[in-house]
CSV table of C-alpha atoms in Angstrom, one decimal:
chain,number,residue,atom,x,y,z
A,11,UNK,CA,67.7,48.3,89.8
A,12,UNK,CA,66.5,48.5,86.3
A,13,UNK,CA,65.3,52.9,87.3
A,14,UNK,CA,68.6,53.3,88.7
A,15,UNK,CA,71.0,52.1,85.9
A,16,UNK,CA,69.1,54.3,83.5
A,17,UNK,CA,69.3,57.0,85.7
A,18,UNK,CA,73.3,56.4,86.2
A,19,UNK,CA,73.1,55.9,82.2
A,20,UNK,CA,71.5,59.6,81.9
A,21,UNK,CA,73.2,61.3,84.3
A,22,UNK,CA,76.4,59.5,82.3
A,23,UNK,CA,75.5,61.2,79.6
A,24,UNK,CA,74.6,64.6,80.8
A,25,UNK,CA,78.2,65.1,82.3
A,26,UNK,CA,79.6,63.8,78.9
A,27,UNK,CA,77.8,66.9,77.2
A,28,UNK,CA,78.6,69.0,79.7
A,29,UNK,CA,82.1,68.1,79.5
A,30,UNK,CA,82.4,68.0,75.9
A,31,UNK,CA,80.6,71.5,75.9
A,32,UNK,CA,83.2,73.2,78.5
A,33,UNK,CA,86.2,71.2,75.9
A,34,UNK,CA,84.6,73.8,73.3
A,35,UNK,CA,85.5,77.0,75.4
A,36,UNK,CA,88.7,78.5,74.7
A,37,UNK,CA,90.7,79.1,78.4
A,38,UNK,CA,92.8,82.1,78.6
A,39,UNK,CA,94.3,83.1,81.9
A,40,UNK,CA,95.1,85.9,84.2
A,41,UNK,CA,98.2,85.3,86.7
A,42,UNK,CA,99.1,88.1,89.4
A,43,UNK,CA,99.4,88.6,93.0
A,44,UNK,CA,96.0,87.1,93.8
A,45,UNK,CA,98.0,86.4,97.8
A,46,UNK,CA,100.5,88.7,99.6
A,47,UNK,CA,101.4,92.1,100.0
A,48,UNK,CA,100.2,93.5,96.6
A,49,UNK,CA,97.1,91.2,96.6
A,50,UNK,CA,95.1,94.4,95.8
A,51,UNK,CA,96.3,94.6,92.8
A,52,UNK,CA,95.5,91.0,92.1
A,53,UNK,CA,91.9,91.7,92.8
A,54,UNK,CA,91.8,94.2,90.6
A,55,UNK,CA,93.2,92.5,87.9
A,56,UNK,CA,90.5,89.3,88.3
A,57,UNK,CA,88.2,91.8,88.6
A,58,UNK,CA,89.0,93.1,85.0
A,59,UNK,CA,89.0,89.9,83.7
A,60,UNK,CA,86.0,88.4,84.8
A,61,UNK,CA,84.0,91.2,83.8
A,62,UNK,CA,86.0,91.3,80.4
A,63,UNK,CA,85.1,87.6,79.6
A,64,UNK,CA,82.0,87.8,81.0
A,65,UNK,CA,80.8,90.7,78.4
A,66,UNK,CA,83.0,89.5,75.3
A,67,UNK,CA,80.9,86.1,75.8
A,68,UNK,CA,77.6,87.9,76.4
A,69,UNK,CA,78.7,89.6,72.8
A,70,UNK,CA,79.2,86.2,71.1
A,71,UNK,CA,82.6,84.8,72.2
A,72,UNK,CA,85.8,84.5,70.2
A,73,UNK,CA,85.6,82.6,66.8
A,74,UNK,CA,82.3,81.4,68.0
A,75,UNK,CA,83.5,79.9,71.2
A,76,UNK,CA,82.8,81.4,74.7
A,77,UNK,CA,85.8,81.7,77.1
A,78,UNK,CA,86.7,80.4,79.9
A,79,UNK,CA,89.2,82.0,82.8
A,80,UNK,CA,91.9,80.1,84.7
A,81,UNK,CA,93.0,82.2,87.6
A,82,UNK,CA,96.7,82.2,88.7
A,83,UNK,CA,98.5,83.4,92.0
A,84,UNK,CA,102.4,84.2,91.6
A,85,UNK,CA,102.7,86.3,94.9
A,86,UNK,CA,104.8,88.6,93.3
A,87,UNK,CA,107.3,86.1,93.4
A,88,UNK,CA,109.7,85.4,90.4
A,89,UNK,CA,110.0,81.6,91.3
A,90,UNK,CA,106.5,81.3,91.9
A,91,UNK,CA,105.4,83.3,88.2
A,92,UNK,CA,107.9,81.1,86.6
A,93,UNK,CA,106.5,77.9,87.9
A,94,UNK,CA,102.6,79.8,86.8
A,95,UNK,CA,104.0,80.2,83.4
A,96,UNK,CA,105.1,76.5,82.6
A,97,UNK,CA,101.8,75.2,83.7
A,98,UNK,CA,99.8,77.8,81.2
A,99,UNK,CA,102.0,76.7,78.8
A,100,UNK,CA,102.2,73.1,79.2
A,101,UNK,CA,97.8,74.0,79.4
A,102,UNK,CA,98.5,75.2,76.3
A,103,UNK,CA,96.6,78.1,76.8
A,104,UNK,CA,96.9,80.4,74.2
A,105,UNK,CA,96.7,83.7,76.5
A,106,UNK,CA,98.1,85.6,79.7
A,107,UNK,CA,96.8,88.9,80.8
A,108,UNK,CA,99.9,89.3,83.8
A,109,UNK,CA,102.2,89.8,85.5
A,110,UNK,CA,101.6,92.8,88.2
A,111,UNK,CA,105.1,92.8,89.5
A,112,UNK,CA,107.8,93.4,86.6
A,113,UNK,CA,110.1,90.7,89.0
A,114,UNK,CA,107.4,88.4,88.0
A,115,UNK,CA,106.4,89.5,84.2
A,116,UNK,CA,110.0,89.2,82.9
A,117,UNK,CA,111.0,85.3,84.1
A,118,UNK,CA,107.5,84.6,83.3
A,119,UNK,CA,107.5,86.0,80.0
A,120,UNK,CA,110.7,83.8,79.1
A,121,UNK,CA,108.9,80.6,79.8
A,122,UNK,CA,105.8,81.5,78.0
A,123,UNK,CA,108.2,82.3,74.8
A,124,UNK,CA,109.2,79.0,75.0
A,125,UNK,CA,105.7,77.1,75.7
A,126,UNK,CA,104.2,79.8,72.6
A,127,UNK,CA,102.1,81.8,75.1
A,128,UNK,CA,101.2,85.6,74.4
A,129,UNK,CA,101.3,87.6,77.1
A,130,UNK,CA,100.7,91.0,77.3
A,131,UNK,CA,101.0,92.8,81.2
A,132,UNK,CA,98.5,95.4,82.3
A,133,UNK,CA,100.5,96.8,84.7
A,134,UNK,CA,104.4,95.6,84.8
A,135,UNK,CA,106.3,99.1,84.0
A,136,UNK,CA,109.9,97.7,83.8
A,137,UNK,CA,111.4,98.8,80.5
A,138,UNK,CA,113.8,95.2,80.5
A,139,UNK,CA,110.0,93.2,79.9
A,140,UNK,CA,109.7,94.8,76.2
A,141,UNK,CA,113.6,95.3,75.4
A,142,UNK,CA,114.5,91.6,75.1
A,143,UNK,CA,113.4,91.0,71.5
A,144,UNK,CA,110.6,88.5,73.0
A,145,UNK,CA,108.3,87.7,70.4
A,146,UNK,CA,105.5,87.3,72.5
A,147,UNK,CA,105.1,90.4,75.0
A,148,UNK,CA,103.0,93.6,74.9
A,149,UNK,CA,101.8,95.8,77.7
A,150,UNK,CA,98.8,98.1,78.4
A,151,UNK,CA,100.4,100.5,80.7
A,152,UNK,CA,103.5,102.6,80.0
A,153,UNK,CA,107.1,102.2,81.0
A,154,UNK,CA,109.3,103.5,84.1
A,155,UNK,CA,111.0,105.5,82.1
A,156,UNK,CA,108.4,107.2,81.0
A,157,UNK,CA,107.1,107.6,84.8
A,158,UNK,CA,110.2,108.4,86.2
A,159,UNK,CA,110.8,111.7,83.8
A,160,UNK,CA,107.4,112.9,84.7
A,161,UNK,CA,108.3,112.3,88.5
A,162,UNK,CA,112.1,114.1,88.2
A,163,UNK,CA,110.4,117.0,85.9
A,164,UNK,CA,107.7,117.4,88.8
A,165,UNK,CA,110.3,117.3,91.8
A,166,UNK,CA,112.4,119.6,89.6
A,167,UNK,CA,109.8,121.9,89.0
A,168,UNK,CA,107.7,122.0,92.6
A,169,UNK,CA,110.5,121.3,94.8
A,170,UNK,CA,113.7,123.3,93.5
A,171,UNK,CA,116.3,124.4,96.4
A,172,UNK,CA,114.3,121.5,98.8
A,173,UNK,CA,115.9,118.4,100.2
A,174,UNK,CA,115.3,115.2,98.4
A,175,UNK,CA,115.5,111.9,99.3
A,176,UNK,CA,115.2,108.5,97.1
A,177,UNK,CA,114.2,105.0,98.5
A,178,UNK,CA,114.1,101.6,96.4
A,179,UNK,CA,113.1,98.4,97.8
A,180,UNK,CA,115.4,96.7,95.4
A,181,UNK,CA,112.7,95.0,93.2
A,182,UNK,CA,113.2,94.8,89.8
A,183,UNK,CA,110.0,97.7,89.6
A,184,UNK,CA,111.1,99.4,92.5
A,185,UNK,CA,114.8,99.9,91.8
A,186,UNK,CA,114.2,100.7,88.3
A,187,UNK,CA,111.9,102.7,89.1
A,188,UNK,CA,114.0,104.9,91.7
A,189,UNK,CA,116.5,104.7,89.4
A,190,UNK,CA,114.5,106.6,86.4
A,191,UNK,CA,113.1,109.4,88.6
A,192,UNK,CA,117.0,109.2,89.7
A,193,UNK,CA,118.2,110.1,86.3
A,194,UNK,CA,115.6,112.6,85.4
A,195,UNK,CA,116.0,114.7,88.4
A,196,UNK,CA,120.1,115.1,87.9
A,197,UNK,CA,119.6,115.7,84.3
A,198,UNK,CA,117.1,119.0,85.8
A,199,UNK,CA,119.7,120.0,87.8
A,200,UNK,CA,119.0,118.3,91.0
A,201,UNK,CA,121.1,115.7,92.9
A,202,UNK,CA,119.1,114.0,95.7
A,203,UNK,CA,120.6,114.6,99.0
A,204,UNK,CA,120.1,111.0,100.6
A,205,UNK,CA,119.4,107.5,98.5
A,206,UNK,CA,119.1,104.4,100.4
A,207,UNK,CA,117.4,101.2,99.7
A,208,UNK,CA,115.5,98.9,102.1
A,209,UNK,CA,114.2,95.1,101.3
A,210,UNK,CA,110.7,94.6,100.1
A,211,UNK,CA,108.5,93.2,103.2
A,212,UNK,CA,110.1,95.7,106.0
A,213,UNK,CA,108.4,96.7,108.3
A,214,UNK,CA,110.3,98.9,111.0
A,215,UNK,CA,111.7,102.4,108.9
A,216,UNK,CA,112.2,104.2,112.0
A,217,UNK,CA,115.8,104.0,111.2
A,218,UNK,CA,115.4,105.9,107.4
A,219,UNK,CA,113.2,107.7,109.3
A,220,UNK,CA,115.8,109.1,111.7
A,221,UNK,CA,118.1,109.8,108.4
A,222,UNK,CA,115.3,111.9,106.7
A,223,UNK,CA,115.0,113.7,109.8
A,224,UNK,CA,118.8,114.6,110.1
A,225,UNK,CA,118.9,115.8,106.5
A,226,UNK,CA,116.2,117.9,106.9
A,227,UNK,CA,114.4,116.1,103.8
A,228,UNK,CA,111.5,118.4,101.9
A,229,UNK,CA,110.6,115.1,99.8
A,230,UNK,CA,111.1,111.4,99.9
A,231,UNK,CA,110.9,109.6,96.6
A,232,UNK,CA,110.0,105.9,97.0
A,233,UNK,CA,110.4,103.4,94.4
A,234,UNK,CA,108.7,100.6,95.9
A,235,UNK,CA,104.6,99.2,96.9
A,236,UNK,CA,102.1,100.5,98.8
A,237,UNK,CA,102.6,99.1,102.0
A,238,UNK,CA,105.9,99.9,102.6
A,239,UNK,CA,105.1,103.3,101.7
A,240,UNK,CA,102.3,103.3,103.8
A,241,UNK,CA,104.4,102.5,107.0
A,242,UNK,CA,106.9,104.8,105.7
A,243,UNK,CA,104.5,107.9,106.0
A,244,UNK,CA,103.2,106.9,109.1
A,245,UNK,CA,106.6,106.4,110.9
A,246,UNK,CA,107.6,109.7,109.5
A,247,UNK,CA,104.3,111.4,111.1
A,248,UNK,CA,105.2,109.5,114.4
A,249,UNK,CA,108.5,111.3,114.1
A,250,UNK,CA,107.2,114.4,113.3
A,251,UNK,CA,108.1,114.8,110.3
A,252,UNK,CA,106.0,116.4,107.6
A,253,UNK,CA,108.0,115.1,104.9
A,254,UNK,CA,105.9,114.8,101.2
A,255,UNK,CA,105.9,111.0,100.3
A,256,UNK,CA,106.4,110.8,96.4
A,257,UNK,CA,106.2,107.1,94.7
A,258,UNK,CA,105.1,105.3,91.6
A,259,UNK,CA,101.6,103.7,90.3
A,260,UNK,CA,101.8,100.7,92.7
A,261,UNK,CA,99.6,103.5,95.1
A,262,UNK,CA,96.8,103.3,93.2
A,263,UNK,CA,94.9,101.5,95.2
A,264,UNK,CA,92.6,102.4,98.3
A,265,UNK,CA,94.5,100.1,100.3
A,266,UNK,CA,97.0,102.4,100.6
A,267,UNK,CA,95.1,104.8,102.7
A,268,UNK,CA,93.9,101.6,104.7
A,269,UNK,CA,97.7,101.3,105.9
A,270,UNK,CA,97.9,105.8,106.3
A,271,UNK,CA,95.0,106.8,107.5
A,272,UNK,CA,94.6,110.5,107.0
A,273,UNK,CA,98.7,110.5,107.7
A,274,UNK,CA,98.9,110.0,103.7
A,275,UNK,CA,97.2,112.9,102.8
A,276,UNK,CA,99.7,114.8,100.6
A,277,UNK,CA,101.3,111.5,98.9
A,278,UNK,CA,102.3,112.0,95.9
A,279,UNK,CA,101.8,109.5,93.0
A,280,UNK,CA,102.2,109.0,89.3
A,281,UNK,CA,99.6,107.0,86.9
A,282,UNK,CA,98.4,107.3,83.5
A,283,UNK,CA,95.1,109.3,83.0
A,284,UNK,CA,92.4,107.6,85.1
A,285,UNK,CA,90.8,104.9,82.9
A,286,UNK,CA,87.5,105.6,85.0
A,287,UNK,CA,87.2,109.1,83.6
A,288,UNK,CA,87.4,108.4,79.8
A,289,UNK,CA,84.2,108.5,77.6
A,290,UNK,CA,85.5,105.1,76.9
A,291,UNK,CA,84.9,103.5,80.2
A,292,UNK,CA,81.6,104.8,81.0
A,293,UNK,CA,79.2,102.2,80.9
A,294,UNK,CA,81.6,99.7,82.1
A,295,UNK,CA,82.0,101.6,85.2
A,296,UNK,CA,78.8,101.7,85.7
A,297,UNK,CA,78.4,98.2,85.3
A,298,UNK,CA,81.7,97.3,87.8
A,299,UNK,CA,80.0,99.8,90.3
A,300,UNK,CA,76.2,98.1,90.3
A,301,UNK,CA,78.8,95.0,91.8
A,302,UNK,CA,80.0,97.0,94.4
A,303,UNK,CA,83.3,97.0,92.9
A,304,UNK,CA,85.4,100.2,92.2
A,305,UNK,CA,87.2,99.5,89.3
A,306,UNK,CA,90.5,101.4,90.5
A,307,UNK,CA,94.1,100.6,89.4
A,308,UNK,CA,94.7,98.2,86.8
A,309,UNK,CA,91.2,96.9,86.7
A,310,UNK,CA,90.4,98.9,83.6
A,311,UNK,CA,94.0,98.0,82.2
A,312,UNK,CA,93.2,93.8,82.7
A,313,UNK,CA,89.7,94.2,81.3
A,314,UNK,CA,91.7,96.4,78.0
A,315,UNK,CA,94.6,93.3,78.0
A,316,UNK,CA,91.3,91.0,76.8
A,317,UNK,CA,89.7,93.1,74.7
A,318,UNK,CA,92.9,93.5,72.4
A,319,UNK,CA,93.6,89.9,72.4
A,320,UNK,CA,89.9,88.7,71.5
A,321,UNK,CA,90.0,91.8,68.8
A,322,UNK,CA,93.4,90.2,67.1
A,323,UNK,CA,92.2,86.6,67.5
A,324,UNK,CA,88.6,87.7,65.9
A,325,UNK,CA,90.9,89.4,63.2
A,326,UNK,CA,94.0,87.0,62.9
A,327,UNK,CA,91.1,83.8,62.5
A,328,UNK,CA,93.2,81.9,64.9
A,329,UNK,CA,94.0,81.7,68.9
A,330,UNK,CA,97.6,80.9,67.7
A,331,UNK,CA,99.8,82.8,69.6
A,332,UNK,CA,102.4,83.7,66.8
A,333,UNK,CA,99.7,85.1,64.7
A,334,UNK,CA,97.7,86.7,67.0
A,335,UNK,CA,100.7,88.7,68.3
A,336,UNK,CA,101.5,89.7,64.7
A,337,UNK,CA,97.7,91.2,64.3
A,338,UNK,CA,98.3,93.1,67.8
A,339,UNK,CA,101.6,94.6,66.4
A,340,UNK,CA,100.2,95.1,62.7
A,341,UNK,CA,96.4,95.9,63.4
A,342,UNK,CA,96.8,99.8,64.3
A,343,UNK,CA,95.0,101.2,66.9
A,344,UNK,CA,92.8,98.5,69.1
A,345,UNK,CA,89.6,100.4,70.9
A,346,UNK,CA,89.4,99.5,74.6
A,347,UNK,CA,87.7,100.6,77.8
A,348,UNK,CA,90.4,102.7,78.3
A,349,UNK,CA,90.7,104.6,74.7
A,350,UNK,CA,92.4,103.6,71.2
A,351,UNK,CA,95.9,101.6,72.2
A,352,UNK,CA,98.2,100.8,69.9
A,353,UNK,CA,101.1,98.9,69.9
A,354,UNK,CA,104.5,98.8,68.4
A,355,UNK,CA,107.3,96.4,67.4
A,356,UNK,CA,108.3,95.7,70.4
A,357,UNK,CA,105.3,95.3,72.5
A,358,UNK,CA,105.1,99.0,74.0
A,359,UNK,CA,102.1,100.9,73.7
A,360,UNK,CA,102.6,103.9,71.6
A,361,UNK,CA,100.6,106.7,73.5
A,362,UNK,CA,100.6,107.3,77.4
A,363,UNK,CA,101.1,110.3,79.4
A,364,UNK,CA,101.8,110.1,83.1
A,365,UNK,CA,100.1,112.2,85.1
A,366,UNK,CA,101.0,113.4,89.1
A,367,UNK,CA,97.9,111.9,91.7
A,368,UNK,CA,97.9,113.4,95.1
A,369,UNK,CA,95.8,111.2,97.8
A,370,UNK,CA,93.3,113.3,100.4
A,371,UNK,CA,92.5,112.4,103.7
A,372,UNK,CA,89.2,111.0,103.1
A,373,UNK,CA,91.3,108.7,101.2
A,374,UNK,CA,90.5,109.6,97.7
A,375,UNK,CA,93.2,110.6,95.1
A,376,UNK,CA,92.8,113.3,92.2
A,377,UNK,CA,95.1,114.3,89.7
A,378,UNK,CA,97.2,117.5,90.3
A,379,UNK,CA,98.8,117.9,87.1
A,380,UNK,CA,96.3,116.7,84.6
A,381,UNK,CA,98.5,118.4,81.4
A,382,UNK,CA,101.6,117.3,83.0
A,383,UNK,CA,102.7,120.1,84.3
């Protein structure tokens, strides 16, 4: 009896250092689409993270703590990212890298105001997520409106005296997104010949299909994800039609040619410059491809969302959210993986240019227009 009770005693008191060592680590949090439809994009942005942490700790930590990541799934679903957001805060942890879905980001980012979480999105494009006045947001990645003129200027350019279509899947991305590449194209002399809209989660587009057919469309501009798009180009093949697909960044991901096959050769995308190519990103690539892990997407953007924050906090003294924010709109330019960022007063990053992707069929994508052109 007497062996056991000291062993109880000292295994007692190993948990109670372990636990009062892991109470030293500061938790910061990514929340994204880690289920569903666009749980690609999740992976990529845990990907980012863990790596992220994992080398920010291996260089010391933050304020001499190491950090620890809590993971969090919002499905692209606003209700769901709103519920995510009031338990970070009431966690009261001091940091978000997310949403992926600007339906999620923006009721998200309302709740973290209020529970005095900083957030900053590496992916969520939706100009509405920075024009609020929030104190608290920042993002990574550019804006729809930037996307969307490089997408009108292209169609405008490449496409002039051709039938064009426009699709939205009435997301608050997708729509705005449309909508964007919408404007651009009238103001360049084009009016679209067809826009519809279907719902996010369709799967049977023979019917738009049919419509693209009868209007004799050249190209089809979709403001919506990857799988819908997917299935959009393969019904169009079934139908014969050879119809250029045309959407936004939520293609970049190899999924996307998972759903095509070599039917989405020829699709048509728009991204910022691929963070895997930058001097930059290098040896972090290198280190994400020794895993087995490409580090496509928003990977690069997650992994640059920590990096910024840990630089601020290391600079501001403090994880406080208030004053962290305040170094990452003060501090000047902030080196990440993916090159200097720097962000303004309300949150946007100050330099991005969009460039046009086109994907193969050996389900690779390259840039077509690397100067914009």
């Amino acid at each position: 009896m007497k062996s056991l009770k000291l062993i109880g005693l000292a295994l007692g008191a190993s948990l109670a250092l372990s636990t009062a060592a892991s109470a030293q680590d500061i938790t910061i949090a990514v929340a994204g689409p880690m289920t569903g439809g666009e749980s690609a994009f999740g992976r990529q942005m845990k990907n980012g993270a863990d790596m992220a942490i994992a080398d920010i700790n291996a260089a010391g930590g933050v304020l001499g703590k190491k950090l620890a990541l809590d993971v969090e799934d919002d499905a692209c679903d606003p209700k769901q990212a709103r519920s995510v957001a009031e338990k970070i805060a009431s966690a009261k942890i001091p940091f978000v890298a997310g949403h992926y879905c600007s339906s999620s980001s923006i009721p998200a980012s309302e709740a973290y105001a209020d529970g005095n979480v900083l957030q900053i999105t590496p992916a969520s494009t939706n100009p509405l997520f920075t024009e609020r006045g929030l104190w608290n947001v920042a993002r990574v990645c550019g804006r729809d409106d930037q996307q969307g003129q490089v997408a009108g200027d292209y169609i405008a350019k490449n496409y002039k005296g051709k039938n064009i279509a426009i699709l939205n899947d009435k997301t608050t991305y997708g729509k705005g997104l449309a909508d964007e590449t919408k404007k651009a194209l009238n103001k360049a002399g084009v009016t679209e010949k067809l826009y519809e809209s279907y719902n996010k989660g369709d799967k049977d587009f023979n019917a738009i299909v049919s419509r693209l057919k009868l209007e004799k469309i050249d190209l089809v501009y979709v403001g919506g994800y990857h799988q819908e798009s997917g299935l959009i180009v393969r019904q169009m093949r079934d139908q014969g039609l050879q119809t250029v697909l045309m959407a936004g960044d939520a293609l970049a991901d190899k999924e996307y040619a998972s759903i095509t096959g070599p039917a989405g050769a020829g699709t048509l995308f728009t991204f910022g410059p691929d963070p895997r190519n930058k001097p930059t990103a290098k040896a972090i690539v290198e280190k994400f491809k020794a895993k087995g892990i490409d580090p496509e997407g928003y990977t690069l953007y997650t992994y640059a969302a920590m990096q910024i924050w840990s630089q601020a906090a290391a600079k501001a003294g403090t994880t406080d959210p208030k004053k962290v924010m305040a170094a990452i709109k003060g501090g000047g330019a902030w080196d990440t993986v993916i090159g200097q960022i720097e962000i303004d007063a309300k949150g946007d990053i100050k330099q991005l240019d969009y460039v046009v992707y086109k994907w193969d069929d050996k389900g690779n994508y390259t840039e077509i227009n690397p100067k914009g052109s």
